[in-house]
Coordinates of C-alpha atoms in Angstrom, one line a residue:
Q1 CA 86.5 119.1 101.0
L2 CA 87.2 117.1 104.1
Q3 CA 90.8 116.7 105.1
L4 CA 92.1 114.3 107.7
E5 CA 95.4 114.3 109.6
E6 CA 96.5 111.6 112.0
S7 CA 98.9 112.2 114.9
G8 CA 99.9 110.5 118.1
G9 CA 101.9 107.5 116.8
G10 CA 105.3 106.5 118.2
L11 CA 107.3 103.8 119.9
V12 CA 105.7 102.1 122.9
Q13 CA 106.6 99.0 124.9
P14 CA 104.4 95.9 124.9
G15 CA 101.5 96.4 127.3
G16 CA 101.6 100.2 126.9
S17 CA 99.1 102.7 125.6
L18 CA 98.8 105.3 122.9
R19 CA 96.1 107.7 121.8
L20 CA 95.9 108.5 118.1
S21 CA 94.1 111.6 116.9
C22 CA 92.4 112.2 113.5
A23 CA 91.8 115.9 113.1
A24 CA 89.5 117.1 110.4
S25 CA 89.3 120.3 108.5
G26 CA 87.2 121.6 105.7
S27 CA 84.0 120.1 107.0
T28 CA 82.5 118.8 110.2
L29 CA 83.0 115.2 111.2
E30 CA 79.3 115.0 112.3
Y31 CA 78.5 114.3 108.6
Y32 CA 80.8 111.4 108.3
A33 CA 81.5 108.0 109.6
I34 CA 85.2 107.6 110.5
S35 CA 87.0 104.4 110.3
W36 CA 90.5 103.6 111.6
F37 CA 92.6 101.2 109.5
R38 CA 96.1 99.9 109.9
Q39 CA 98.6 98.3 107.6
A40 CA 101.6 96.4 108.8
S41 CA 104.7 95.9 106.7
G42 CA 104.0 93.2 104.1
K43 CA 100.4 92.8 105.1
E44 CA 97.0 93.9 103.8
R45 CA 95.3 96.9 105.2
E46 CA 92.9 96.0 108.1
G47 CA 89.9 98.0 109.3
V48 CA 90.1 98.1 113.1
A49 CA 87.4 100.5 114.4
C50 CA 84.5 102.6 113.1
F51 CA 82.4 105.4 114.5
S52 CA 79.3 106.3 112.6
S53 CA 78.3 109.9 111.9
S54 CA 75.6 109.9 114.6
G55 CA 77.7 108.0 117.1
S56 CA 75.1 105.3 117.4
T57 CA 77.2 102.6 115.8
I58 CA 80.7 101.8 116.9
N59 CA 82.4 98.7 115.6
Y60 CA 85.8 97.0 116.4
A61 CA 87.7 94.3 114.7
D62 CA 88.1 91.2 116.8
S63 CA 91.8 91.7 117.0
V64 CA 91.4 94.9 119.0
K65 CA 88.1 94.5 120.8
G66 CA 88.4 95.2 124.4
R67 CA 91.7 97.0 124.0
F68 CA 90.9 99.9 121.6
T69 CA 88.3 102.6 122.0
V70 CA 87.2 105.0 119.4
S71 CA 85.6 108.3 120.3
R72 CA 84.8 111.7 118.8
D73 CA 85.1 115.3 120.2
D74 CA 82.8 117.5 118.1
A75 CA 84.2 120.7 119.6
K76 CA 87.7 119.8 118.3
N77 CA 86.4 118.1 115.2
T78 CA 88.6 115.2 116.0
V79 CA 88.2 111.4 116.3
Y80 CA 90.4 109.5 118.7
L81 CA 91.6 105.9 118.9
Q82 CA 92.7 105.0 122.4
M83 CA 94.8 101.9 122.4
H84 CA 95.7 99.9 125.5
S85 CA 97.5 96.6 126.1
L86 CA 99.5 97.1 123.0
K87 CA 101.2 94.1 121.4
P88 CA 104.0 93.8 118.9
D89 CA 101.3 92.6 116.4
D90 CA 99.7 96.1 116.7
T91 CA 102.8 97.6 114.9
A92 CA 101.5 99.3 111.8
V93 CA 100.8 102.5 110.0
Y94 CA 97.4 103.7 111.3
Y95 CA 95.1 105.6 109.0
C96 CA 91.8 107.3 109.5
A97 CA 89.3 107.6 106.7
A98 CA 85.8 109.0 106.2
R99 CA 82.7 108.0 104.3
D100 CA 79.1 109.2 104.4
I101 CA 77.1 108.4 107.6
F102 CA 77.3 104.7 108.0
C103 CA 80.1 102.6 109.5
G104 CA 82.1 100.5 107.1
Y105 CA 85.6 99.7 105.8
H106 CA 84.9 100.1 102.1
D107 CA 84.2 103.0 99.7
M108 CA 86.0 105.5 101.9
D109 CA 85.9 109.0 100.4
F110 CA 88.7 110.7 102.3
W111 CA 92.0 109.4 103.8
G112 CA 94.7 110.8 106.1
K113 CA 98.3 110.1 105.5
G114 CA 98.8 107.8 108.4
T115 CA 100.8 107.7 111.6
L116 CA 103.3 104.9 112.6
V117 CA 102.8 102.9 115.7
T118 CA 105.7 100.7 116.8
V119 CA 105.2 98.3 119.7
S120 CA 108.6 97.0 120.8
S121 CA 110.7 96.5 123.8

């Protein structure tokens, strides 16, 4: 069974950058589409980026387009979310999740426990 673990969160100043990692175990990520979600305090969970199993489809939410980049390292069985030009509104717990093959933000089969990103001066 696929297990996911996020890391890389922390406190960063507005305009700064962070790279989140989603490390997989129990199976290879090449079989799964990986989506990144975030949930700010008091708000609904939001899908922010998706990387399909083949890598042929990569989607971003409008709120992060041009600032966030998702990528995968097959040798490390890890998906990354590189975040630049961070804003206080990006403050949230970030989760990665997996589903079969195709990008999407619904019907996710596996979830990590999340990593907190705080953007504040």
